[in-house]
Coordinates of C-alpha atoms and ligand atoms in Angstrom, one line a residue:
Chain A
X14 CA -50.3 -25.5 -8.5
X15 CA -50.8 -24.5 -5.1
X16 CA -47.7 -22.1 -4.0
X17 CA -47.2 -21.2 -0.7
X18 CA -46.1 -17.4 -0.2
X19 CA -42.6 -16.8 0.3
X20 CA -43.1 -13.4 0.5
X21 CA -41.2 -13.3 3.7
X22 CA -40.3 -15.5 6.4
X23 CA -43.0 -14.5 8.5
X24 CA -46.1 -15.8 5.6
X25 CA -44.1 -18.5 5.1
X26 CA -43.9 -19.9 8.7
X27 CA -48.0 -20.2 8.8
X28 CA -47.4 -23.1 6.6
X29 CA -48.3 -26.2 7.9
X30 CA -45.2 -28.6 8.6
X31 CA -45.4 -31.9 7.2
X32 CA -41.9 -33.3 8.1
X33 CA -42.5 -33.9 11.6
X34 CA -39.4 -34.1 14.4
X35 CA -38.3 -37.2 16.2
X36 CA -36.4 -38.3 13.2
X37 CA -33.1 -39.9 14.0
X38 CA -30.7 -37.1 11.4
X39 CA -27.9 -36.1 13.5
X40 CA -28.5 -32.4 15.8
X41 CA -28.0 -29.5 13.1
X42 CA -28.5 -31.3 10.1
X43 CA -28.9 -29.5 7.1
X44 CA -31.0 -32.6 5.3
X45 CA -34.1 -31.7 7.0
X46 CA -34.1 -27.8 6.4
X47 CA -34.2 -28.9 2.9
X48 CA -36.3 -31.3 3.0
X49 CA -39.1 -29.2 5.5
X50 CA -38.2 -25.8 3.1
X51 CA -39.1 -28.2 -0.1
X52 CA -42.4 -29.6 1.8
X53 CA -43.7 -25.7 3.0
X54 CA -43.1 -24.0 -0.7
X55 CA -46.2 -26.1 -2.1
X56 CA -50.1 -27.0 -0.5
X57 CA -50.3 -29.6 -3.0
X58 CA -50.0 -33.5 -2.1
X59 CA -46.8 -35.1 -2.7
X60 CA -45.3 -37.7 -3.5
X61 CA -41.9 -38.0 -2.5
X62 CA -39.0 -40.9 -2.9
X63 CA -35.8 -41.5 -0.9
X64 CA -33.2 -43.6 -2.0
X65 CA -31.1 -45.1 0.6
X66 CA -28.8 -43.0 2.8
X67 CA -29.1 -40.7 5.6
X68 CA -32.1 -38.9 4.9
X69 CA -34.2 -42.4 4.8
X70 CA -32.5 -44.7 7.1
X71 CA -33.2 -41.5 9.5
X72 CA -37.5 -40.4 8.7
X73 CA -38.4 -44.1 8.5
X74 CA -37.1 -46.1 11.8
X75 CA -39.5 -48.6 12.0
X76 CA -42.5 -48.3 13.6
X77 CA -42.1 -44.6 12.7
X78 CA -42.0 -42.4 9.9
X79 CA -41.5 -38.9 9.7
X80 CA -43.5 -38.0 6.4
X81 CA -46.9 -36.5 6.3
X82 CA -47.1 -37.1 2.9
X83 CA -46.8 -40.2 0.1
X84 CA -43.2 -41.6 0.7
X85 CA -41.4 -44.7 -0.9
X86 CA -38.4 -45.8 0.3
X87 CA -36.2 -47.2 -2.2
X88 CA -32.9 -49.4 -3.0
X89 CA -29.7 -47.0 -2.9
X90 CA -30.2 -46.3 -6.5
X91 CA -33.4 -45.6 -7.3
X92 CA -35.1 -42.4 -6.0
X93 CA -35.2 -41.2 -9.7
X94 CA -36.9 -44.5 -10.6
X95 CA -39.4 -44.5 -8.2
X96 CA -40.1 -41.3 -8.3
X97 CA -40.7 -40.9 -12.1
X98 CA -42.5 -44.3 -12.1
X99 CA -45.4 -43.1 -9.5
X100 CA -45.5 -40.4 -12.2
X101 CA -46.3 -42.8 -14.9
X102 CA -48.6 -44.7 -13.1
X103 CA -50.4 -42.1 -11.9
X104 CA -50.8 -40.4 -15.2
X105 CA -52.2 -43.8 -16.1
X106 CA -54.5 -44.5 -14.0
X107 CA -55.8 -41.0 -14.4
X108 CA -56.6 -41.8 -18.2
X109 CA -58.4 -45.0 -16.9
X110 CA -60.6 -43.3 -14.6
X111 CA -59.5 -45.2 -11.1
X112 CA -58.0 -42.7 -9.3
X113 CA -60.0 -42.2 -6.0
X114 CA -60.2 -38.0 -6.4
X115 CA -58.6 -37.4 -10.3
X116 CA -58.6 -33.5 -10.1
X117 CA -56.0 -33.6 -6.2
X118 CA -52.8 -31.3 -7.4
X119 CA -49.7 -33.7 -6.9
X120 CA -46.0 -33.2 -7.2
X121 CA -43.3 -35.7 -7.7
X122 CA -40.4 -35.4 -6.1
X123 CA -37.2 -37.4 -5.2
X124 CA -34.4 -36.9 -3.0
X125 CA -31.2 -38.3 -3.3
X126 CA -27.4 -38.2 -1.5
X127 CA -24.5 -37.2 -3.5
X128 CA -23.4 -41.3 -3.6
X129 CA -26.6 -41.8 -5.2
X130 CA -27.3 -38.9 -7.8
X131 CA -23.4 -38.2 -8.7
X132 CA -22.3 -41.8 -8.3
X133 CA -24.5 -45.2 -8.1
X134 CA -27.5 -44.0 -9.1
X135 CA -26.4 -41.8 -12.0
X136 CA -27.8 -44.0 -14.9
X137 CA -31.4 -44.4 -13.4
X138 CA -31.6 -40.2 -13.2
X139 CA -30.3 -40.0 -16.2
X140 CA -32.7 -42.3 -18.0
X141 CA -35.5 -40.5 -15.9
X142 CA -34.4 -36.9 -17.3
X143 CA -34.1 -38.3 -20.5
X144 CA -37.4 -40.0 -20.5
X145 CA -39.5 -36.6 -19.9
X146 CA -41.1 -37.4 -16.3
X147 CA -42.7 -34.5 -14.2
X148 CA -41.1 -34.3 -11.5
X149 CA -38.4 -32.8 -9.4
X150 CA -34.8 -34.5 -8.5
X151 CA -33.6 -32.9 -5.4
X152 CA -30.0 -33.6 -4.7
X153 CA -28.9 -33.6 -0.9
X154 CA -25.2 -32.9 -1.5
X155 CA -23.2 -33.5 1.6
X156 CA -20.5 -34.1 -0.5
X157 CA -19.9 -37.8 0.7
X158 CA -21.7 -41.3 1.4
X159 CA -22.4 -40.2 5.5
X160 CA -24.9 -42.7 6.0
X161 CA -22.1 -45.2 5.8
X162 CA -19.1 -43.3 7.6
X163 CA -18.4 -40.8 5.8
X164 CA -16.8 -41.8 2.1
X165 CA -15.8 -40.1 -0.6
X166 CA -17.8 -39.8 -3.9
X167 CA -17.6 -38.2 -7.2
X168 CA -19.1 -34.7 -5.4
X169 CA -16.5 -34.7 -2.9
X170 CA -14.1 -31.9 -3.4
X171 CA -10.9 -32.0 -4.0
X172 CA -8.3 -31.9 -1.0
X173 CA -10.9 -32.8 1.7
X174 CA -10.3 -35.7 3.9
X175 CA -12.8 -38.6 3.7
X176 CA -12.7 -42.3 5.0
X177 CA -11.4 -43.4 2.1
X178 CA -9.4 -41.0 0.6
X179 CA -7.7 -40.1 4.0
X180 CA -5.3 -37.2 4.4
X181 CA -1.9 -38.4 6.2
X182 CA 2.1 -38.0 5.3
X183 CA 1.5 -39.0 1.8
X184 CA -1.8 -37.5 1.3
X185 CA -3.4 -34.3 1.0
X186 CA -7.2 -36.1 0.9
X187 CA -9.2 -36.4 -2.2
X188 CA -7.1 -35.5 -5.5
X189 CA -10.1 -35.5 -7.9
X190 CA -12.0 -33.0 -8.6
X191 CA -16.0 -32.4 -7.8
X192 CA -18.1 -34.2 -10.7
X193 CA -19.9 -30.9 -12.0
X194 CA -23.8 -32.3 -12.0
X195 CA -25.5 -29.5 -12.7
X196 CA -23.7 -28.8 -16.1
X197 CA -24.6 -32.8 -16.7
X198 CA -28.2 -32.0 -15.8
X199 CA -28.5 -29.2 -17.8
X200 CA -26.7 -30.8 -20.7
X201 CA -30.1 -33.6 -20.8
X202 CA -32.3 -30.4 -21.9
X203 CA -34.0 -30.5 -18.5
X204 CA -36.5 -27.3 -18.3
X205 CA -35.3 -26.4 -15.2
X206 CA -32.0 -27.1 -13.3
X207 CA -30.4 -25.3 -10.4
X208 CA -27.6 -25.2 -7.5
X209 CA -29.4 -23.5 -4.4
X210 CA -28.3 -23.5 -0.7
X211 CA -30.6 -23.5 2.6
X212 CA -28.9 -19.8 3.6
X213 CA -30.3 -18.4 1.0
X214 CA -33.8 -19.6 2.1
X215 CA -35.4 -17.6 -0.1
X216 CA -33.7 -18.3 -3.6
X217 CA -34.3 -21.6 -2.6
X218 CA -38.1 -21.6 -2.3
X219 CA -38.0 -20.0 -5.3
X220 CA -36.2 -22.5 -6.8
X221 CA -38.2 -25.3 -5.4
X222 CA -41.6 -24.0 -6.8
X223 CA -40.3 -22.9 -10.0
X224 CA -39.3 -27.0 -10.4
X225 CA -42.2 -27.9 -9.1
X226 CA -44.5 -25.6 -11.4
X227 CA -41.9 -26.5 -14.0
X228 CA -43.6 -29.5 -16.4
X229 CA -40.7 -32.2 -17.2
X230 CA -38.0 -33.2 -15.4
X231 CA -36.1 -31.1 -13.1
X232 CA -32.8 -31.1 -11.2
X233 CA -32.1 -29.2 -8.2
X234 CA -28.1 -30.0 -6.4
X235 CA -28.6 -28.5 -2.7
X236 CA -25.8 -27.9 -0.7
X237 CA -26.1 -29.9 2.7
X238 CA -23.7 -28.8 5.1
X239 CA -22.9 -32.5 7.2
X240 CA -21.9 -31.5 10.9
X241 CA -20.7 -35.3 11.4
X242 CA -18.4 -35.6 8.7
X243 CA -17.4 -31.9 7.2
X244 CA -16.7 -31.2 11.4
X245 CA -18.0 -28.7 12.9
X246 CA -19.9 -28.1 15.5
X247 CA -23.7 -28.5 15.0
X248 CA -24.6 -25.5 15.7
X249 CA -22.7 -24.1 13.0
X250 CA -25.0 -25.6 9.8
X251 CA -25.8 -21.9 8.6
X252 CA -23.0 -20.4 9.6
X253 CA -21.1 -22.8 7.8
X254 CA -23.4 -22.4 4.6
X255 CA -23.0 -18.8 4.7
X256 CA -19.1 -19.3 3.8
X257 CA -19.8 -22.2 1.6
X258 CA -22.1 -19.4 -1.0
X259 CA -19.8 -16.3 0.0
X260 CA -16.5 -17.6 -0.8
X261 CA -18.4 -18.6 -4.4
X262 CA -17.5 -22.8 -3.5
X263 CA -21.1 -23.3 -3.7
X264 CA -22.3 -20.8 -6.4
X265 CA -26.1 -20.3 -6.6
X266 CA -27.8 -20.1 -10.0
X267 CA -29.9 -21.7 -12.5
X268 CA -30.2 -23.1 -16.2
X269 CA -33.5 -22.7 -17.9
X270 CA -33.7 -25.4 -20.8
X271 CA -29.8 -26.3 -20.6
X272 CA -28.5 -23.2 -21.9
X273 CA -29.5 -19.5 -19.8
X274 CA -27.9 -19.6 -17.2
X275 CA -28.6 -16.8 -14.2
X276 CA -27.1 -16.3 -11.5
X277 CA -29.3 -16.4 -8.3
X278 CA -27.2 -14.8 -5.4
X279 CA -23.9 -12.4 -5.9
X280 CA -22.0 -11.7 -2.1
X281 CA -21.5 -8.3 -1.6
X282 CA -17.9 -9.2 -0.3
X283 CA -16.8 -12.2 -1.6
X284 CA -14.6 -14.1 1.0
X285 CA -11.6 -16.2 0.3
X286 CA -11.6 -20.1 0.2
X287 CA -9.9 -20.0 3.5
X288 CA -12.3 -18.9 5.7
X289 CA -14.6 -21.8 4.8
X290 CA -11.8 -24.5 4.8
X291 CA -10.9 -23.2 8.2
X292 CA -14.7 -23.5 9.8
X293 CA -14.3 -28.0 8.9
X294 CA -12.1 -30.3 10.1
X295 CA -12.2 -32.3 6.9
X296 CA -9.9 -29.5 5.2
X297 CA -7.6 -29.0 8.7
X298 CA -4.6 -30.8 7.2
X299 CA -4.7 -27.9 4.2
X300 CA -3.3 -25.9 6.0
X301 CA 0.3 -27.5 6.9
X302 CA 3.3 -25.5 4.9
X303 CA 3.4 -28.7 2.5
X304 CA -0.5 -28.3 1.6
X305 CA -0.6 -24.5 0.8
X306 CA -0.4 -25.3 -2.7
X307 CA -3.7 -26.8 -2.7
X308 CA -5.1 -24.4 -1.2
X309 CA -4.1 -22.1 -3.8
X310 CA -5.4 -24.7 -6.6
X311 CA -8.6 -24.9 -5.3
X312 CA -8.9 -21.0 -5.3
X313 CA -8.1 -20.7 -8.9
X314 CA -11.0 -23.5 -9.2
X315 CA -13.3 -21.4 -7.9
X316 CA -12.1 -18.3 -9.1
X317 CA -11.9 -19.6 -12.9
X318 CA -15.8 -21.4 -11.9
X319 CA -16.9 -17.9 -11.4
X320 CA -15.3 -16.7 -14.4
X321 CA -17.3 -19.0 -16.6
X322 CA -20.7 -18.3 -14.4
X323 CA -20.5 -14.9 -15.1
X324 CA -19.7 -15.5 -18.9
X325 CA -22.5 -18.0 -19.4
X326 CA -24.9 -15.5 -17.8
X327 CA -23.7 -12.7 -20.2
X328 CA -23.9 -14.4 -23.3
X329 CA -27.9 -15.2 -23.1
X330 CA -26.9 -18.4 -25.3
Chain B
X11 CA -31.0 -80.7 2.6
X12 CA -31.7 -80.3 -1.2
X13 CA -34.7 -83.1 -2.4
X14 CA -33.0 -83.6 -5.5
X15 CA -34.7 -83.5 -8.8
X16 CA -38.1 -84.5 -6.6
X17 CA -38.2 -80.5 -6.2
X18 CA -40.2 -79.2 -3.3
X19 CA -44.1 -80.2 -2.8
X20 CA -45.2 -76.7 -3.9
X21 CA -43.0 -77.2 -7.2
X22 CA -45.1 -76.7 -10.5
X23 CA -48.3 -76.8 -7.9
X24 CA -50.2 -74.0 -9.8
X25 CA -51.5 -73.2 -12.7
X26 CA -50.0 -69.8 -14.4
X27 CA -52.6 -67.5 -14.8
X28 CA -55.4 -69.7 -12.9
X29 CA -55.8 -67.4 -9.6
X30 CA -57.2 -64.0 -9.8
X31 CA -54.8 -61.7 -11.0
X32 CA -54.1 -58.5 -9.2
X33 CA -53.7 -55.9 -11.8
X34 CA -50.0 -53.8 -11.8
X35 CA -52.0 -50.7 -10.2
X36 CA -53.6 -53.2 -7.3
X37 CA -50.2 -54.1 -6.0
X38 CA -48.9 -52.8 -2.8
X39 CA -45.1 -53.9 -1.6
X40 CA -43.3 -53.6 1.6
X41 CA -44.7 -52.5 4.5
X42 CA -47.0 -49.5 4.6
X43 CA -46.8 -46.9 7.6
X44 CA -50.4 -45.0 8.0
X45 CA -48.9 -41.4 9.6
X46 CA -52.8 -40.3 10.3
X47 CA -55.6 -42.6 11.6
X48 CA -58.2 -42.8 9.2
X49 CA -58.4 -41.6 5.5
X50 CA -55.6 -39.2 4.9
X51 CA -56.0 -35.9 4.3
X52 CA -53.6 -33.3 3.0
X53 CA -52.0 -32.1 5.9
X54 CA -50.8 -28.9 4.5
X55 CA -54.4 -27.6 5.6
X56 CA -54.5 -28.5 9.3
X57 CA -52.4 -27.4 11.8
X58 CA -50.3 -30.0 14.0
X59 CA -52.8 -29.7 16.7
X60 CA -55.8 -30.7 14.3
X61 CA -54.4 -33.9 13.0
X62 CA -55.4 -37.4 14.5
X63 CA -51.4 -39.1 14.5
X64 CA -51.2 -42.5 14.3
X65 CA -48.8 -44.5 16.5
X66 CA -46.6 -44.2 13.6
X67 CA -45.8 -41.2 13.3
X68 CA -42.5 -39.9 14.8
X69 CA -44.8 -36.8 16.0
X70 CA -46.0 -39.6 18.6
X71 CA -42.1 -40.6 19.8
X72 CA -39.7 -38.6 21.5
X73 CA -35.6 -37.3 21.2
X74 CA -35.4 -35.1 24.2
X75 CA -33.0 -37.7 25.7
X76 CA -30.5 -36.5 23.1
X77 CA -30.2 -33.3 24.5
X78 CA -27.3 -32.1 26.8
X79 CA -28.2 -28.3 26.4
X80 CA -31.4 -26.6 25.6
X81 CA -32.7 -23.4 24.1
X82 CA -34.1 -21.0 26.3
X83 CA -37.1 -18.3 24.7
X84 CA -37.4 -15.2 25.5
X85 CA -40.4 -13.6 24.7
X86 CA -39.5 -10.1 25.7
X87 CA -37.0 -9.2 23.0
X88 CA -38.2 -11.5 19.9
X89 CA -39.5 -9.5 16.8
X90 CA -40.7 -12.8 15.4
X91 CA -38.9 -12.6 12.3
X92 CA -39.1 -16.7 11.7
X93 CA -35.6 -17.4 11.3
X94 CA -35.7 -20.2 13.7
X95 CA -38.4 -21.3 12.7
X96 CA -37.2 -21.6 8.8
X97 CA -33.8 -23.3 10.2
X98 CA -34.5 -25.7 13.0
X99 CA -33.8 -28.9 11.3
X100 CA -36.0 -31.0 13.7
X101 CA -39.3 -29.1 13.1
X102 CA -39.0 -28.1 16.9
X103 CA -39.8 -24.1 16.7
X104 CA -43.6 -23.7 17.6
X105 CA -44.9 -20.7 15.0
X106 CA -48.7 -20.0 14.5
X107 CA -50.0 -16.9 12.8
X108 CA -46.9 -15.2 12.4
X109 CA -45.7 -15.4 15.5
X110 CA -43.4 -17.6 17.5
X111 CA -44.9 -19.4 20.5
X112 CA -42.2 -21.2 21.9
X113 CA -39.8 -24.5 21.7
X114 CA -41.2 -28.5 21.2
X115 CA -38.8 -29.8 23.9
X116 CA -39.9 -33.1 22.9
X117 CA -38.4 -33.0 19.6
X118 CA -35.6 -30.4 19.8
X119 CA -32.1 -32.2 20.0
X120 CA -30.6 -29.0 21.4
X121 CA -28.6 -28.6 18.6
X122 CA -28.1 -24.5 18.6
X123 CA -28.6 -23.8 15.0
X124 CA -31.7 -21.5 16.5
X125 CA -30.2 -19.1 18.7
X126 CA -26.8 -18.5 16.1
X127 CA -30.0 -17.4 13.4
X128 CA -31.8 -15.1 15.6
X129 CA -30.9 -11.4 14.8
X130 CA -31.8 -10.2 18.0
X131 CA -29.8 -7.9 20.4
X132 CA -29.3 -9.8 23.1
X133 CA -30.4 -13.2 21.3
X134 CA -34.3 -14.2 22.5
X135 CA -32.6 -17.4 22.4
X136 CA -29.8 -19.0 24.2
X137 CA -28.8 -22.3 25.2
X138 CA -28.8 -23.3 28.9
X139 CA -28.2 -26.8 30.9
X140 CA -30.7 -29.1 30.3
X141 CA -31.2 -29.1 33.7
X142 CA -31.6 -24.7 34.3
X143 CA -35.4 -23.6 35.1
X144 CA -36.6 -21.6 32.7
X145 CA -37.4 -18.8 35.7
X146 CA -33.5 -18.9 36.6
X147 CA -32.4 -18.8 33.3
X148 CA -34.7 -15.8 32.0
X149 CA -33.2 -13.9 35.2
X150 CA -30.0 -14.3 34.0
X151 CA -30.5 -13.0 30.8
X152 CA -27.8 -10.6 29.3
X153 CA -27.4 -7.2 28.9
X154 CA -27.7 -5.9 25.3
X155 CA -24.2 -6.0 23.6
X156 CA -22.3 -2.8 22.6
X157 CA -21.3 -3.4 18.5
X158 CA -18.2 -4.1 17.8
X159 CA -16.1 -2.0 16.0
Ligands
TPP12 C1 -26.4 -50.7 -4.0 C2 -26.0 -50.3 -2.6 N1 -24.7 -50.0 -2.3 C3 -24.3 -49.6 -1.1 C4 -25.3 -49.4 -0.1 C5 -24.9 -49.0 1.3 N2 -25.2 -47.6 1.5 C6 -26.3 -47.2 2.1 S1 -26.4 -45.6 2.4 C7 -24.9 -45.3 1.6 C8 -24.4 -43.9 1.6 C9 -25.3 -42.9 1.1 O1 -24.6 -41.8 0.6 P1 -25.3 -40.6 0.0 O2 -26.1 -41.0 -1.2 O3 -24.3 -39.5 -0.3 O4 -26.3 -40.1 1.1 P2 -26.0 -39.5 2.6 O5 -26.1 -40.6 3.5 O6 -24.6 -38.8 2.5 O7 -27.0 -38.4 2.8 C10 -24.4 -46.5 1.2 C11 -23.1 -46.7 0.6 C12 -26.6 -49.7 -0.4 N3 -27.6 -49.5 0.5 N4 -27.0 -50.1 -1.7
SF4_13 S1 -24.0 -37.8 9.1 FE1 -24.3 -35.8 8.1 S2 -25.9 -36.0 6.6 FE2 -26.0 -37.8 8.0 S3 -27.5 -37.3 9.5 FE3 -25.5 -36.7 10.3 S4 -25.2 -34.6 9.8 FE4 -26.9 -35.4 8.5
SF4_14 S1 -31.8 -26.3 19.4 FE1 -31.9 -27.1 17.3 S2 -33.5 -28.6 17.4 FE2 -33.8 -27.3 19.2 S3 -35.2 -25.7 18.6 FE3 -33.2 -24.9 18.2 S4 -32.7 -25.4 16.1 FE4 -34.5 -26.7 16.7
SF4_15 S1 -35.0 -16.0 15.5 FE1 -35.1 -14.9 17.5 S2 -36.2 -13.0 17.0 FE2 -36.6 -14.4 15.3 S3 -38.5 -15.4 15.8 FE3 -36.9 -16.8 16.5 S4 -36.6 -16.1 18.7 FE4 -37.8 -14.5 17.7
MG16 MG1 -23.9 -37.8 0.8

């Protein structure tokens, strides 16, 4: 596979861009620093599917798209099955000879929201792990279903305020708990499976070309900081990532083969949960006298989270 | 109006199997969008201003409307260390060879994330009216800051 250097920043800017602008994501998104970072870590050809949700509706307005590359667009479930499909077919019609230039280096890769990896399209990735396919699930976790104003899904954390699970007089926001993906990835046996964060661009390159060189199915949760509905002010998207992976709410590490586990970034001071609830508007209500208690639970989440990490890490098991 | 048990006149018309079948690798669904004109080759080995866009391509269209504020570059003081370039969400930073060359004003939404990443002291970017000249607004750049303590 052909790997781009990610040396440093400067060798990887002379890559070539092949997400170009005029897309319709909202100023500041964090979606297309993901999606751009993804498409500069590799020379090969790709092929990439989007499911339904902000990162489609927004690269293919029609007449336009904003892909230089291969690029189906899906129903709201089915990034995974497109994505692993075009795998099959290509491998077949490499066996019977009628691909137009047989020996072209090509990745599969497919992006999905949270609503559709943790939530509605949870069974089709599933089967897809399960089913062996090379290529690479990218998750674009925003932690709710933007695209459609802002509800909450299984990766929304607990005690932030979402369209549907509103914070008021009787409420506090969203009472359940973030689905943990990554252990469910990890636990299908994928070969490679990872939390990263665009901050950290370089652990995250990393991480995108080791899934990419990786053969078999591969899982990859990105944390995608959503100016529009977390609220804050879009110039804030790294800012804002920066406390999301130094209060440790949004660990980064790995699993190799479902069981070692490493741990890819460690904050030299870690902050507390405060200072990243403060920065959004979603977790504003958090801090009222009657809401301090959550606050409190949600350190001890994290705290405990980072507990186990570390542990896993250790043991080498 | 329903016809009834009659069915429709293309009801039962054709023969399964009769027509030429298009083999499941022959098929192509939904609409297509061609980003380059001609045969496609792997852009990862040309540079934006080697590659023949189609009409299609959002290169070809336009956001500057968006914007209410704009960065400003400043040549003098950038070390071209590529952070805005790595974090502009709307592929907007202009970088060849290492080095930055300036802002696509075209497709920049003024969204800021660019001059809170850049390390310098003061910033070689800052955001200005969409309306400043560039000329005004690189006179008025400021002093370099004292560190807080
Ligand atoms: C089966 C189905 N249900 C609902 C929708 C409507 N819908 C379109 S996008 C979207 C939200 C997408 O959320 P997410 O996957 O988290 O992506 P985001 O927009 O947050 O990036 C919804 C509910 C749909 N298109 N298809
Ligand atoms: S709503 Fe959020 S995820 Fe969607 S385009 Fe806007 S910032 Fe990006
Ligand atoms: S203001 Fe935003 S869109 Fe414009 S160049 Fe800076 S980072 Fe890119
Ligand atoms: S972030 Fe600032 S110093 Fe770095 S390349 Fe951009 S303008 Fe230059
Ligand atoms: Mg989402």
């Amino acid at each position: 596979m052909a790997i781009t250097s990610i040396k440093n920043l400067k060798e990887f800017s002379t890559n070539n861009d092949r997400f170009e602008g005029a897309h319709l994501l909202c100023p500041g998104c964090a979606h297309s620093m993901i999606v751009r970072e993804l498409m500069n870590c590799t020379d090969d050809n790709l092929v990439i599917a989007s499911n339904t949700g902000c990162l489609e509706v927004s690269t293919a307005v029609y007449p336009y798209t904003s892909w230089d590359t291969s690029w189906i667009h899906i129903g709201f479930e089915n990034a995974a099955t497109a994505a692993s499909c075009a795998e099959s077919m290509y491998k077949a019609r490499k066996k019977k000879g009628t691909l137009p230039d047989a020996d072209a280096p090509v990745k599969f890769v497919a992006f999905g929201g949270d609503g559709s990896t943790y939530d509605i399209g949870f069974q089709w990735l599933s089967g897809a792990m399960e089913r062996g396919h090379d290529f690479t699930y990218i998750c674009l976790d925003n932690e709710n279903y933007a695209n459609t104003g802002g509800q909450r899904s299984s990766a929304t954390p607990v005690g932030a305020h979402t369209s549907t699970a509103q914070a008021g007089s009787t409420s506090y926001g969203k009472k359940q708990k973030k689905k943990d993906m990554v252990a469910i990835m990890a636990a299908h046996g994928a070969p490679y499976v990872a939390q990263l964060a665009p901050n950290k661009w370089k652990s995250m390159a990393k991480g995108f070309q080791k899934a990419l060189e990786t053969e078999g199915p591969c899982f990859i949760n990105t944390v995608s900081a959503c100016t529009t509905e977390w609220k804050f002010d879009p110039k804030d998207t790294i800012n804002v990532t920066d406390l999301a992976t130094d209060t440790l709410m949004f660990p980064i590490y790995e699993i190799i083969d479902g069981h070692e586990l490493n741990i890819l970034y460690r904050p030299k001071n870690i902050l507390k949960v405060e200072d990243y609830l403060g920065a959004q508007g979603r977790y504003r209500h958090l801090f009222k006298s009657e809401n301090k208690h959550i606050i409190e639970r949600i350190q001890k989440d994290i705290d405990e989270k980072w507990e186990f990490l570390q542990r896993r890490e250790e043991a080498r098991i | 109006m329903s016809k009834g048990l009659e069915g429709n006149d293309n009801r039962g018309a054709r023969e399964l199997g009769a027509e030429e079948k298009v083999g499941w690798d022959q098929v192509t669904q939904g609409v297509v969008l061609h980003s380059f004109v001609g045969e496609s080759e792997n852009s990862a080995f040309l540079k934006p201003e080697e590659r023949e866009y189609n009409d299609f391509n959002s290169y070809t269209a336009t956001v500057a409307s968006w914007r209410i504020v704009k960065p400003v570059y400043n040549r003098d003081i950038c070390i071209d260390c590529q952070n805005c370039w790595v974090w502009c969400p709307d592929t907007s930073i202009i970088s060849r060879d290492k080095q930055m060359l300036g802002i696509d004003y075209d497709h920049c939404k003024g969204c800021g994330v660019c001059v809170e990443v850049c390390p310098t002291n003061p910033k070689s970017l800052l955001m200005f009216g969409e309306a400043e000249e560039t000329e005004t607004a690189l006179a008025n750049w400021p002093e370099k800051k004292k560190k807080e303590k």
